[in-house]
Each structure stands twice: as structure tokens, then as C-alpha cells.
């Protein structure tokens, strides 16, 4: 128990014991030094919320899911400072007693989620409110399919938009599976389809199919349901229709990015080249069809690193990509695409938000 107790000693004794312990510790560490082993990164780690960082030409796993760390380093210090300013040091000491381990944060998130779910479902059940659903099916980075549901209803003369549920699809992602998942969730809280007045989805066949689509199955339960196509999704689909000459430029740019990003060695070499040329960025961005705003960011990053890319492909001896980057007409088309998608991104971002509706979005799109 002595090592758990704090004892007062004379200053001379403290310094002597400290010096002795330091010498012993150094000697012990030198004699018993264990070689550090770095675990190699594997793609399966994505399932557990891990990414990787490059360290000495080696990919080291890095966990990105640390809510308790954020609570310790950001939330708690900010709250303690606010409380100290408003109520004094005694209140700050009480705030600092709040536990913030990973299990505590996890449990509180679960309790908050359950409370929100209970509040929303009670309003829909008790008051028999009419509501509209927004349903979307998506697949995460681990390949698991989920159905996301948002609900909108009028509560005391106010339009309420709230997240409703996220259900996992263990097998297929057909319209019947999506309908069964949402229907079982509504039945769990005694919410009937007669209360649903509208459904908004994207244009996927599993959602709007005339025979087995989700909206078709929902209308069999309530024929008065009005189905609509997501306004932002329709605008995004229209923006994908490019002339052949411009689409070929975008395809070549994606090929350049994939040539570097799909090979860890090429990524490291390109990073070193950018650092030696003191570039503003040291890596390229991947293009993803699911993420509507990615094309603008990819194109602008290519423009900013055009000289570095040209130097890299010259070192690699890739004459195909060199011919494109040295062609003035091709580069003008690339800059034109970057400007167009920059404006499209501004419109897309402007049509998203809490107070947006079909009228304001239509005005912004017509203005564009």
C-alpha cells in the first residue's frame, strides 16, 4: 500500500531518492528494452471504424471512433470554463466530477436517442397526427445496407422535421424488404399507415417500382398517400448529363486520381513530391458517385496540383497522362468543368437546410 500513499520527506531525501530512481529506471529500461512491433493495416479494419496513417512507409491502423476522447479534450473543458465564469470555482469542481469514459458516453447517446424516439412516437400515437415520410436506402463503408427514415408532421402549428429510424437490412434491399422493415417499426409503436399522407424517395426501382416498389406497397395500405421524388436528387441526376467531350475529360481525371490513390506506393511518392515542391496539398481526392459534391472538390484539387501531377507522371514515364496535362484545350475544358460544378455545389448546398421547402428550392434553381 506504500506506493498508493503520499508521504512527506525532507528535500534532501526527495532529491536523493529521485536521482536514485531515475538511474535505476534508466538502467532497467536499457536492459529490458522491448522491440516495438507495428501492426499492419488491413481492409477489414474498416468494419471497426479504423483507417490508416503512413509511418516510415508502413500503414499503421488509426481508430477514428473516439467520442470519449472528444468529451475529455473538447466538451468537458469548454463546459467547465463556461460554468466557472457563470457560477464560480465550486460549480467547476462539480462539473469536473462528471464521468466521461467511452462506456458512459455510449450509454448517454443511447439514452438520448431513446428519449427522442419516445417523444416523437408518442406525439404521433397519442395525438394521431398525420405525417410524411422520407425514406432512403444506403450502404455504409462495411457493406451493410440500412434504411433511413425521416418524419415530418405539424405539432402545435409548427412543422417538425425529425429523424425517425435507421433499420438494418440483413438480406436483400428490394422494395418488399424496405416496406417490411418500416412497417414493422411503425407497428412496434402502434402507428398506422392511415396517418401517413406522403412519402418522398429517390428514383430507385426498389422505391418507386410500379409492382413491388416501396411506395406502391405503402399505397396498398393507404391509397391516399402522395409519393414524390426528392427534389435534390432530381437536380443531381440532371447535373450528371454532360456532353461527350466534357464527360471524357472527367473520365480521364478520374483515371489519373485512381492511378495514384489506388496504389499505396504511388500515393507516398506523390506526397513526397508535393512536399518537396511546397505544394498547398499533398494528396488527391477520390471521386464518388454517391457523394454529390465530390466532383467539384476533385476537379479543383487537380487544378491546384496540376504542375505536381505533370512532374509526377514525367517521372513515371506515363505519356498518356502527360499528353492530356500539356494540352491547352484539354486543360481549358477541365477548368470549365471545375467552374460549372462549383456553381452546382453552391446551388445544392443552398437548397439544403432546416427551413427549406419546394418553393424556396425552386426559386434558387430557377435563378441559377
mmCIF file of C-alpha atoms in Angstrom:
data_model
loop_
_atom_site.group_PDB
_atom_site.id
_atom_site.type_symbol
_atom_site.label_atom_id
_atom_site.label_comp_id
_atom_site.label_asym_id
_atom_site.label_seq_id
_atom_site.Cartn_x
_atom_site.Cartn_y
_atom_site.Cartn_z
ATOM 1 C CA UNK A 1 0.000 0.000 0.000
ATOM 2 C CA UNK A 2 3.001 2.305 0.365
ATOM 3 C CA UNK A 3 3.036 3.154 -3.318
ATOM 4 C CA UNK A 4 -0.536 4.459 -3.088
ATOM 5 C CA UNK A 5 0.219 6.836 -0.193
ATOM 6 C CA UNK A 6 1.793 10.282 -0.435
ATOM 7 C CA UNK A 7 4.393 10.882 2.264
ATOM 8 C CA UNK A 8 6.306 13.993 3.105
ATOM 9 C CA UNK A 9 10.084 13.746 3.140
ATOM 10 C CA UNK A 10 12.911 16.161 3.523
ATOM 11 C CA UNK A 11 14.017 17.929 0.392
ATOM 12 C CA UNK A 12 17.412 16.263 0.517
ATOM 13 C CA UNK A 13 15.853 12.845 0.846
ATOM 14 C CA UNK A 14 13.453 13.568 -2.024
ATOM 15 C CA UNK A 15 16.225 14.651 -4.390
ATOM 16 C CA UNK A 16 18.393 11.726 -3.474
ATOM 17 C CA UNK A 17 15.612 9.209 -3.903
ATOM 18 C CA UNK A 18 14.589 10.825 -7.174
ATOM 19 C CA UNK A 19 18.101 10.676 -8.590
ATOM 20 C CA UNK A 20 18.457 7.076 -7.484
ATOM 21 C CA UNK A 21 15.122 6.077 -9.001
ATOM 22 C CA UNK A 22 15.990 7.791 -12.287
ATOM 23 C CA UNK A 23 19.270 5.925 -12.545
ATOM 24 C CA UNK A 24 17.629 2.629 -11.716
ATOM 25 C CA UNK A 25 14.805 3.253 -14.169
ATOM 26 C CA UNK A 26 17.226 4.146 -16.974
ATOM 27 C CA UNK A 27 19.316 1.084 -16.282
ATOM 28 C CA UNK A 28 16.229 -1.114 -16.142
ATOM 29 C CA UNK A 29 14.900 0.282 -19.424
ATOM 30 C CA UNK A 30 18.210 -0.190 -21.214
ATOM 31 C CA UNK A 31 18.488 -3.778 -20.076
ATOM 32 C CA UNK A 32 14.900 -4.755 -20.694
ATOM 33 C CA UNK A 33 14.093 -2.745 -23.807
ATOM 34 C CA UNK A 34 11.440 -4.487 -25.888
ATOM 35 C CA UNK A 35 11.371 -4.061 -29.632
ATOM 36 C CA UNK A 36 8.235 -2.185 -30.750
ATOM 37 C CA UNK A 37 6.109 -4.077 -33.244
ATOM 38 C CA UNK A 38 3.750 -2.130 -35.514
ATOM 39 C CA UNK A 39 0.558 -3.883 -36.548
ATOM 40 C CA UNK A 40 -0.032 -3.805 -40.297
ATOM 41 C CA UNK A 41 -3.231 -2.259 -41.630
ATOM 42 C CA UNK A 42 -5.916 -4.496 -43.154
ATOM 43 C CA UNK A 43 -9.002 -3.501 -45.134
ATOM 44 C CA UNK A 44 -11.172 -5.490 -42.715
ATOM 45 C CA UNK A 45 -10.373 -2.865 -40.055
ATOM 46 C CA UNK A 46 -12.866 -0.538 -41.791
ATOM 47 C CA UNK A 47 -15.639 -2.606 -40.233
ATOM 48 C CA UNK A 48 -14.482 -1.480 -36.796
ATOM 49 C CA UNK A 49 -14.026 2.225 -37.563
ATOM 50 C CA UNK A 50 -10.292 2.178 -38.343
ATOM 51 C CA UNK A 51 -8.386 3.976 -41.055
ATOM 52 C CA UNK A 52 -4.606 4.159 -41.513
ATOM 53 C CA UNK A 53 -1.705 6.589 -41.430
ATOM 54 C CA UNK A 54 1.632 6.292 -43.197
ATOM 55 C CA UNK A 55 4.571 5.970 -40.820
ATOM 56 C CA UNK A 56 8.016 5.104 -42.172
ATOM 57 C CA UNK A 57 6.483 3.670 -45.372
ATOM 58 C CA UNK A 58 4.207 1.470 -43.266
ATOM 59 C CA UNK A 59 0.413 1.673 -42.936
ATOM 60 C CA UNK A 60 -0.478 1.871 -39.231
ATOM 61 C CA UNK A 61 -4.128 1.395 -38.114
ATOM 62 C CA UNK A 62 -5.772 4.505 -36.666
ATOM 63 C CA UNK A 63 -9.128 4.457 -34.871
ATOM 64 C CA UNK A 64 -11.429 7.348 -35.775
ATOM 65 C CA UNK A 65 -14.324 6.439 -33.456
ATOM 66 C CA UNK A 66 -13.397 8.055 -30.126
ATOM 67 C CA UNK A 67 -16.326 10.030 -28.746
ATOM 68 C CA UNK A 68 -14.941 9.769 -25.198
ATOM 69 C CA UNK A 69 -11.719 11.447 -26.334
ATOM 70 C CA UNK A 70 -13.722 14.365 -27.729
ATOM 71 C CA UNK A 71 -15.569 14.625 -24.419
ATOM 72 C CA UNK A 72 -12.318 14.727 -22.467
ATOM 73 C CA UNK A 73 -10.391 17.118 -24.685
ATOM 74 C CA UNK A 74 -13.132 19.415 -26.027
ATOM 75 C CA UNK A 75 -16.585 19.203 -24.440
ATOM 76 C CA UNK A 76 -15.652 18.952 -20.762
ATOM 77 C CA UNK A 77 -13.017 21.762 -20.780
ATOM 78 C CA UNK A 78 -15.438 24.072 -22.595
ATOM 79 C CA UNK A 79 -18.293 23.290 -20.183
ATOM 80 C CA UNK A 80 -16.075 23.725 -17.112
ATOM 81 C CA UNK A 81 -14.876 27.133 -18.326
ATOM 82 C CA UNK A 82 -18.448 28.287 -19.008
ATOM 83 C CA UNK A 83 -19.625 27.112 -15.594
ATOM 84 C CA UNK A 84 -16.649 28.727 -13.850
ATOM 85 C CA UNK A 85 -17.373 32.096 -15.461
ATOM 86 C CA UNK A 86 -21.078 31.975 -14.629
ATOM 87 C CA UNK A 87 -21.159 30.251 -11.224
ATOM 88 C CA UNK A 88 -17.612 30.172 -9.829
ATOM 89 C CA UNK A 89 -14.948 27.616 -8.901
ATOM 90 C CA UNK A 90 -17.224 25.415 -6.772
ATOM 91 C CA UNK A 91 -19.510 24.742 -9.722
ATOM 92 C CA UNK A 92 -16.493 23.979 -11.908
ATOM 93 C CA UNK A 93 -15.329 21.319 -9.431
ATOM 94 C CA UNK A 94 -18.736 19.661 -9.600
ATOM 95 C CA UNK A 95 -18.640 19.652 -13.412
ATOM 96 C CA UNK A 96 -15.201 18.038 -13.384
ATOM 97 C CA UNK A 97 -16.632 15.113 -11.403
ATOM 98 C CA UNK A 98 -18.793 14.031 -14.344
ATOM 99 C CA UNK A 99 -17.505 10.699 -15.734
ATOM 100 C CA UNK A 100 -16.660 10.719 -19.431
ATOM 101 C CA UNK A 101 -15.379 7.260 -20.267
ATOM 102 C CA UNK A 102 -16.244 5.577 -23.550
ATOM 103 C CA UNK A 103 -18.972 3.415 -21.962
ATOM 104 C CA UNK A 104 -20.527 6.425 -20.241
ATOM 105 C CA UNK A 105 -20.656 8.437 -23.464
ATOM 106 C CA UNK A 106 -22.068 5.458 -25.336
ATOM 107 C CA UNK A 107 -24.809 4.893 -22.772
ATOM 108 C CA UNK A 108 -25.763 8.571 -22.741
ATOM 109 C CA UNK A 109 -26.017 8.641 -26.519
ATOM 110 C CA UNK A 110 -28.285 5.597 -26.374
ATOM 111 C CA UNK A 111 -30.451 7.206 -23.660
ATOM 112 C CA UNK A 112 -30.725 10.455 -25.643
ATOM 113 C CA UNK A 113 -31.667 8.533 -28.784
ATOM 114 C CA UNK A 114 -34.319 6.535 -26.909
ATOM 115 C CA UNK A 115 -35.741 9.719 -25.408
ATOM 116 C CA UNK A 116 -36.036 11.416 -28.815
ATOM 117 C CA UNK A 117 -37.620 8.305 -30.302
ATOM 118 C CA UNK A 118 -40.101 8.057 -27.431
ATOM 119 C CA UNK A 119 -41.046 11.732 -27.713
ATOM 120 C CA UNK A 120 -41.656 11.580 -31.482
ATOM 121 C CA UNK A 121 -43.568 8.289 -31.460
ATOM 122 C CA UNK A 122 -45.728 9.382 -28.505
ATOM 123 C CA UNK A 123 -46.781 12.524 -30.365
ATOM 124 C CA UNK A 124 -47.700 10.514 -33.459
ATOM 125 C CA UNK A 125 -49.540 7.848 -31.454
ATOM 126 C CA UNK A 126 -51.279 9.869 -28.770
ATOM 127 C CA UNK A 127 -52.439 12.748 -30.935
ATOM 128 C CA UNK A 128 -52.985 10.639 -34.065
ATOM 129 C CA UNK A 129 -51.049 13.202 -36.095
ATOM 130 C CA UNK A 130 -50.738 12.954 -39.847
ATOM 131 C CA UNK A 131 -47.155 12.706 -41.053
ATOM 132 C CA UNK A 132 -44.978 12.421 -44.148
ATOM 133 C CA UNK A 133 -42.031 10.045 -44.544
ATOM 134 C CA UNK A 134 -38.715 10.462 -46.303
ATOM 135 C CA UNK A 135 -37.124 7.056 -46.921
ATOM 136 C CA UNK A 136 -33.722 6.230 -48.359
ATOM 137 C CA UNK A 137 -31.709 3.030 -48.575
ATOM 138 C CA UNK A 138 -27.934 3.303 -48.336
ATOM 139 C CA UNK A 139 -24.888 1.080 -47.849
ATOM 140 C CA UNK A 140 -22.099 2.047 -45.431
ATOM 141 C CA UNK A 141 -18.351 1.504 -45.838
ATOM 142 C CA UNK A 142 -18.572 -2.001 -44.358
ATOM 143 C CA UNK A 143 -21.110 -3.129 -46.978
ATOM 144 C CA UNK A 144 -24.110 -3.216 -44.612
ATOM 145 C CA UNK A 145 -27.387 -1.908 -46.054
ATOM 146 C CA UNK A 146 -29.524 0.426 -43.954
ATOM 147 C CA UNK A 147 -32.926 2.065 -44.360
ATOM 148 C CA UNK A 148 -33.014 5.649 -43.116
ATOM 149 C CA UNK A 149 -36.331 7.224 -42.240
ATOM 150 C CA UNK A 150 -37.198 10.860 -41.526
ATOM 151 C CA UNK A 151 -40.620 12.101 -40.468
ATOM 152 C CA UNK A 152 -42.348 15.475 -40.863
ATOM 153 C CA UNK A 153 -45.542 16.459 -39.063
ATOM 154 C CA UNK A 154 -47.350 19.521 -37.695
ATOM 155 C CA UNK A 155 -47.198 19.946 -33.915
ATOM 156 C CA UNK A 156 -48.893 22.995 -32.362
ATOM 157 C CA UNK A 157 -48.865 24.950 -35.636
ATOM 158 C CA UNK A 158 -45.178 24.184 -36.184
ATOM 159 C CA UNK A 159 -43.688 21.968 -38.875
ATOM 160 C CA UNK A 160 -41.436 19.417 -37.164
ATOM 161 C CA UNK A 161 -38.696 17.569 -39.072
ATOM 162 C CA UNK A 162 -37.210 14.699 -37.095
ATOM 163 C CA UNK A 163 -35.070 11.629 -37.651
ATOM 164 C CA UNK A 164 -37.278 8.574 -37.180
ATOM 165 C CA UNK A 165 -35.306 5.353 -37.528
ATOM 166 C CA UNK A 166 -32.350 3.516 -39.030
ATOM 167 C CA UNK A 167 -33.047 -0.160 -39.732
ATOM 168 C CA UNK A 168 -30.508 -2.676 -40.981
ATOM 169 C CA UNK A 169 -31.332 -4.848 -43.991
ATOM 170 C CA UNK A 170 -29.711 -8.213 -43.358
ATOM 171 C CA UNK A 171 -30.558 -9.772 -46.725
ATOM 172 C CA UNK A 172 -31.898 -8.159 -49.893
ATOM 173 C CA UNK A 173 -32.714 -4.486 -50.470
ATOM 174 C CA UNK A 174 -35.865 -4.896 -52.523
ATOM 175 C CA UNK A 175 -38.969 -2.764 -52.110
ATOM 176 C CA UNK A 176 -40.629 -5.540 -50.123
ATOM 177 C CA UNK A 177 -37.714 -5.708 -47.675
ATOM 178 C CA UNK A 178 -37.723 -1.939 -47.201
ATOM 179 C CA UNK A 179 -41.503 -1.918 -46.700
ATOM 180 C CA UNK A 180 -41.391 -4.776 -44.191
ATOM 181 C CA UNK A 181 -38.658 -3.018 -42.212
ATOM 182 C CA UNK A 182 -40.526 0.303 -41.992
ATOM 183 C CA UNK A 183 -43.899 -1.338 -41.436
ATOM 184 C CA UNK A 184 -42.609 -3.437 -38.510
ATOM 185 C CA UNK A 185 -41.118 -0.312 -36.947
ATOM 186 C CA UNK A 186 -44.433 1.567 -37.198
ATOM 187 C CA UNK A 187 -46.355 -1.418 -35.802
ATOM 188 C CA UNK A 188 -43.982 -1.503 -32.829
ATOM 189 C CA UNK A 189 -45.291 1.906 -31.723
ATOM 190 C CA UNK A 190 -48.892 1.389 -32.888
ATOM 191 C CA UNK A 191 -48.544 3.909 -35.723
ATOM 192 C CA UNK A 192 -50.830 3.128 -38.660
ATOM 193 C CA UNK A 193 -50.328 3.740 -42.369
ATOM 194 C CA UNK A 194 -53.622 5.670 -42.363
ATOM 195 C CA UNK A 195 -51.756 8.523 -40.651
ATOM 196 C CA UNK A 196 -49.190 8.719 -43.464
ATOM 197 C CA UNK A 197 -50.089 11.323 -46.103
ATOM 198 C CA UNK A 198 -46.898 11.459 -48.162
ATOM 199 C CA UNK A 199 -43.685 9.577 -48.999
ATOM 200 C CA UNK A 200 -40.572 11.112 -50.532
ATOM 201 C CA UNK A 201 -37.900 8.818 -52.028
ATOM 202 C CA UNK A 202 -35.314 8.762 -54.775
ATOM 203 C CA UNK A 203 -35.967 7.269 -58.191
ATOM 204 C CA UNK A 204 -34.576 3.788 -57.476
ATOM 205 C CA UNK A 205 -36.728 0.893 -58.787
ATOM 206 C CA UNK A 206 -36.932 -0.600 -55.294
ATOM 207 C CA UNK A 207 -38.554 2.631 -54.135
ATOM 208 C CA UNK A 208 -40.859 3.679 -56.994
ATOM 209 C CA UNK A 209 -41.426 0.406 -58.835
ATOM 210 C CA UNK A 210 -44.996 0.092 -60.117
ATOM 211 C CA UNK A 211 -45.409 -3.508 -58.900
ATOM 212 C CA UNK A 212 -43.146 -4.199 -55.921
ATOM 213 C CA UNK A 213 -41.770 -0.746 -55.140
ATOM 214 C CA UNK A 214 -41.877 0.612 -51.597
ATOM 215 C CA UNK A 215 -44.310 3.424 -52.442
ATOM 216 C CA UNK A 216 -46.576 1.008 -54.327
ATOM 217 C CA UNK A 217 -46.748 -1.341 -51.343
ATOM 218 C CA UNK A 218 -47.414 1.586 -49.000
ATOM 219 C CA UNK A 219 -50.274 2.804 -51.205
ATOM 220 C CA UNK A 220 -51.909 -0.610 -50.898
ATOM 221 C CA UNK A 221 -52.174 0.125 -47.171
ATOM 222 C CA UNK A 222 -53.328 3.718 -47.737
ATOM 223 C CA UNK A 223 -54.349 4.748 -51.300
ATOM 224 C CA UNK A 224 -54.376 8.437 -50.274
ATOM 225 C CA UNK A 225 -50.597 8.580 -49.859
ATOM 226 C CA UNK A 226 -48.927 11.087 -52.199
ATOM 227 C CA UNK A 227 -45.484 9.953 -53.443
ATOM 228 C CA UNK A 228 -42.860 12.471 -54.530
ATOM 229 C CA UNK A 229 -39.345 12.292 -55.929
ATOM 230 C CA UNK A 230 -36.651 14.011 -53.852
ATOM 231 C CA UNK A 231 -36.084 17.469 -55.344
ATOM 232 C CA UNK A 232 -32.338 17.498 -54.660
ATOM 233 C CA UNK A 233 -31.920 14.028 -56.098
ATOM 234 C CA UNK A 234 -33.639 15.013 -59.346
ATOM 235 C CA UNK A 235 -31.435 18.079 -59.659
ATOM 236 C CA UNK A 236 -28.381 15.897 -59.052
ATOM 237 C CA UNK A 237 -29.443 13.453 -61.766
ATOM 238 C CA UNK A 238 -29.858 16.278 -64.277
ATOM 239 C CA UNK A 239 -26.405 17.668 -63.465
ATOM 240 C CA UNK A 240 -24.866 14.305 -64.453
ATOM 241 C CA UNK A 241 -25.882 14.705 -68.095
ATOM 242 C CA UNK A 242 -22.655 16.013 -69.643
ATOM 243 C CA UNK A 243 -21.691 16.380 -73.316
ATOM 244 C CA UNK A 244 -19.414 13.616 -74.570
ATOM 245 C CA UNK A 245 -16.412 15.938 -74.866
ATOM 246 C CA UNK A 246 -16.702 17.111 -71.266
ATOM 247 C CA UNK A 247 -17.515 13.648 -69.926
ATOM 248 C CA UNK A 248 -14.355 12.267 -71.499
ATOM 249 C CA UNK A 249 -12.345 14.945 -69.653
ATOM 250 C CA UNK A 250 -13.945 13.981 -66.349
ATOM 251 C CA UNK A 251 -13.278 10.282 -67.020
ATOM 252 C CA UNK A 252 -9.593 10.967 -67.700
ATOM 253 C CA UNK A 253 -9.309 12.981 -64.481
ATOM 254 C CA UNK A 254 -10.855 10.113 -62.516
ATOM 255 C CA UNK A 255 -8.354 7.738 -64.146
ATOM 256 C CA UNK A 256 -5.469 9.978 -63.031
ATOM 257 C CA UNK A 257 -6.770 10.045 -59.475
ATOM 258 C CA UNK A 258 -7.303 6.283 -59.388
ATOM 259 C CA UNK A 259 -3.822 5.669 -60.798
ATOM 260 C CA UNK A 260 -2.324 7.359 -57.747
ATOM 261 C CA UNK A 261 -4.875 6.731 -54.990
ATOM 262 C CA UNK A 262 -5.356 3.019 -55.706
ATOM 263 C CA UNK A 263 -1.644 2.288 -55.202
ATOM 264 C CA UNK A 264 -0.149 2.995 -51.745
ATOM 265 C CA UNK A 265 3.361 3.314 -53.200
ATOM 266 C CA UNK A 266 2.264 5.876 -55.779
ATOM 267 C CA UNK A 267 0.414 7.802 -53.080
ATOM 268 C CA UNK A 268 3.518 8.000 -50.922
ATOM 269 C CA UNK A 269 5.719 9.054 -53.831
ATOM 270 C CA UNK A 270 3.238 11.725 -54.877
ATOM 271 C CA UNK A 271 3.057 13.004 -51.307
ATOM 272 C CA UNK A 272 6.848 13.316 -51.148
ATOM 273 C CA UNK A 273 6.881 15.136 -54.484
ATOM 274 C CA UNK A 274 4.244 17.629 -53.309
ATOM 275 C CA UNK A 275 6.154 18.261 -50.087
ATOM 276 C CA UNK A 276 9.399 18.862 -51.975
ATOM 277 C CA UNK A 277 7.623 21.313 -54.318
ATOM 278 C CA UNK A 278 5.965 23.031 -51.317
ATOM 279 C CA UNK A 279 2.505 22.459 -52.732
ATOM 280 C CA UNK A 280 -0.605 23.586 -50.886
ATOM 281 C CA UNK A 281 -1.904 19.987 -50.780
ATOM 282 C CA UNK A 282 -0.126 16.641 -50.643
ATOM 283 C CA UNK A 283 -2.849 14.250 -51.815
ATOM 284 C CA UNK A 284 -5.677 13.916 -54.314
ATOM 285 C CA UNK A 285 -9.370 13.396 -53.562
ATOM 286 C CA UNK A 286 -11.414 10.411 -54.673
ATOM 287 C CA UNK A 287 -14.494 10.848 -56.836
ATOM 288 C CA UNK A 288 -17.629 9.141 -55.506
ATOM 289 C CA UNK A 289 -20.910 8.999 -57.412
ATOM 290 C CA UNK A 290 -22.909 8.745 -54.189
ATOM 291 C CA UNK A 291 -21.491 11.987 -52.812
ATOM 292 C CA UNK A 292 -22.982 14.732 -54.965
ATOM 293 C CA UNK A 293 -20.404 17.386 -54.036
ATOM 294 C CA UNK A 294 -17.291 15.319 -54.725
ATOM 295 C CA UNK A 295 -16.783 16.216 -58.397
ATOM 296 C CA UNK A 296 -16.167 19.902 -57.709
ATOM 297 C CA UNK A 297 -13.617 19.126 -54.986
ATOM 298 C CA UNK A 298 -11.823 16.558 -57.141
ATOM 299 C CA UNK A 299 -11.568 18.904 -60.114
ATOM 300 C CA UNK A 300 -10.359 21.856 -58.064
ATOM 301 C CA UNK A 301 -7.730 19.733 -56.352
ATOM 302 C CA UNK A 302 -6.478 18.549 -59.758
ATOM 303 C CA UNK A 303 -6.202 22.181 -60.935
ATOM 304 C CA UNK A 304 -4.287 23.171 -57.802
ATOM 305 C CA UNK A 305 -1.853 20.257 -58.199
ATOM 306 C CA UNK A 306 -1.573 20.353 -61.981
ATOM 307 C CA UNK A 307 2.181 21.089 -62.038
ATOM 308 C CA UNK A 308 2.886 18.458 -59.401
ATOM 309 C CA UNK A 309 0.879 15.900 -61.361
ATOM 310 C CA UNK A 310 2.747 16.715 -64.558
ATOM 311 C CA UNK A 311 6.092 16.304 -62.798
ATOM 312 C CA UNK A 312 4.970 13.034 -61.213
ATOM 313 C CA UNK A 313 3.797 11.494 -64.498
ATOM 314 C CA UNK A 314 7.013 12.602 -66.194
ATOM 315 C CA UNK A 315 8.987 10.744 -63.545
ATOM 316 C CA UNK A 316 6.740 7.729 -64.038
ATOM 317 C CA UNK A 317 7.038 7.920 -67.818
ATOM 318 C CA UNK A 318 3.252 7.924 -68.292
ATOM 319 C CA UNK A 319 2.996 9.547 -71.721
ATOM 320 C CA UNK A 320 -0.811 9.246 -71.909
ATOM 321 C CA UNK A 321 -1.490 11.455 -68.886
ATOM 322 C CA UNK A 322 1.342 13.817 -69.869
ATOM 323 C CA UNK A 323 -0.297 14.419 -73.260
ATOM 324 C CA UNK A 324 -3.531 15.491 -71.556
ATOM 325 C CA UNK A 325 -1.928 17.775 -68.974
ATOM 326 C CA UNK A 326 0.162 19.529 -71.632
ATOM 327 C CA UNK A 327 -2.831 20.052 -73.970
ATOM 328 C CA UNK A 328 -4.127 23.616 -73.514
ATOM 329 C CA UNK A 329 -7.584 22.830 -74.934
ATOM 330 C CA UNK A 330 -7.987 19.863 -72.574
ATOM 331 C CA UNK A 331 -6.906 21.961 -69.589
ATOM 332 C CA UNK A 332 -9.407 24.690 -70.536
ATOM 333 C CA UNK A 333 -12.203 22.103 -70.564
ATOM 334 C CA UNK A 334 -11.049 20.872 -67.159
ATOM 335 C CA UNK A 335 -11.141 24.409 -65.737
ATOM 336 C CA UNK A 336 -14.603 24.930 -67.283
ATOM 337 C CA UNK A 337 -15.860 21.755 -65.606
ATOM 338 C CA UNK A 338 -14.434 22.875 -62.275
ATOM 339 C CA UNK A 339 -16.273 26.207 -62.512
ATOM 340 C CA UNK A 340 -19.580 24.593 -63.530
ATOM 341 C CA UNK A 341 -19.514 22.044 -60.714
ATOM 342 C CA UNK A 342 -18.503 24.748 -58.269
ATOM 343 C CA UNK A 343 -21.717 26.631 -59.065
ATOM 344 C CA UNK A 344 -23.728 23.394 -58.951
ATOM 345 C CA UNK A 345 -22.345 22.660 -55.493
ATOM 346 C CA UNK A 346 -23.339 26.123 -54.312
ATOM 347 C CA UNK A 347 -26.908 25.524 -55.510
ATOM 348 C CA UNK A 348 -27.015 22.059 -53.929
ATOM 349 C CA UNK A 349 -25.760 23.334 -50.586
ATOM 350 C CA UNK A 350 -28.159 26.295 -50.712
ATOM 351 C CA UNK A 351 -31.177 24.029 -51.200
ATOM 352 C CA UNK A 352 -30.377 22.050 -48.048
ATOM 353 C CA UNK A 353 -31.330 23.166 -44.584
ATOM 354 C CA UNK A 354 -33.962 23.135 -41.904
ATOM 355 C CA UNK A 355 -36.232 25.838 -43.348
ATOM 356 C CA UNK A 356 -36.007 24.751 -46.998
ATOM 357 C CA UNK A 357 -39.098 23.717 -48.941
ATOM 358 C CA UNK A 358 -40.132 23.115 -52.535
ATOM 359 C CA UNK A 359 -40.923 26.799 -53.134
ATOM 360 C CA UNK A 360 -37.584 28.233 -51.956
ATOM 361 C CA UNK A 361 -35.645 25.450 -53.700
ATOM 362 C CA UNK A 362 -37.475 26.094 -56.963
ATOM 363 C CA UNK A 363 -36.649 29.795 -56.764
ATOM 364 C CA UNK A 364 -32.947 29.099 -56.212
ATOM 365 C CA UNK A 365 -32.805 26.586 -59.059
ATOM 366 C CA UNK A 366 -34.605 28.893 -61.497
ATOM 367 C CA UNK A 367 -32.279 31.746 -60.505
ATOM 368 C CA UNK A 368 -29.291 29.507 -61.230
#
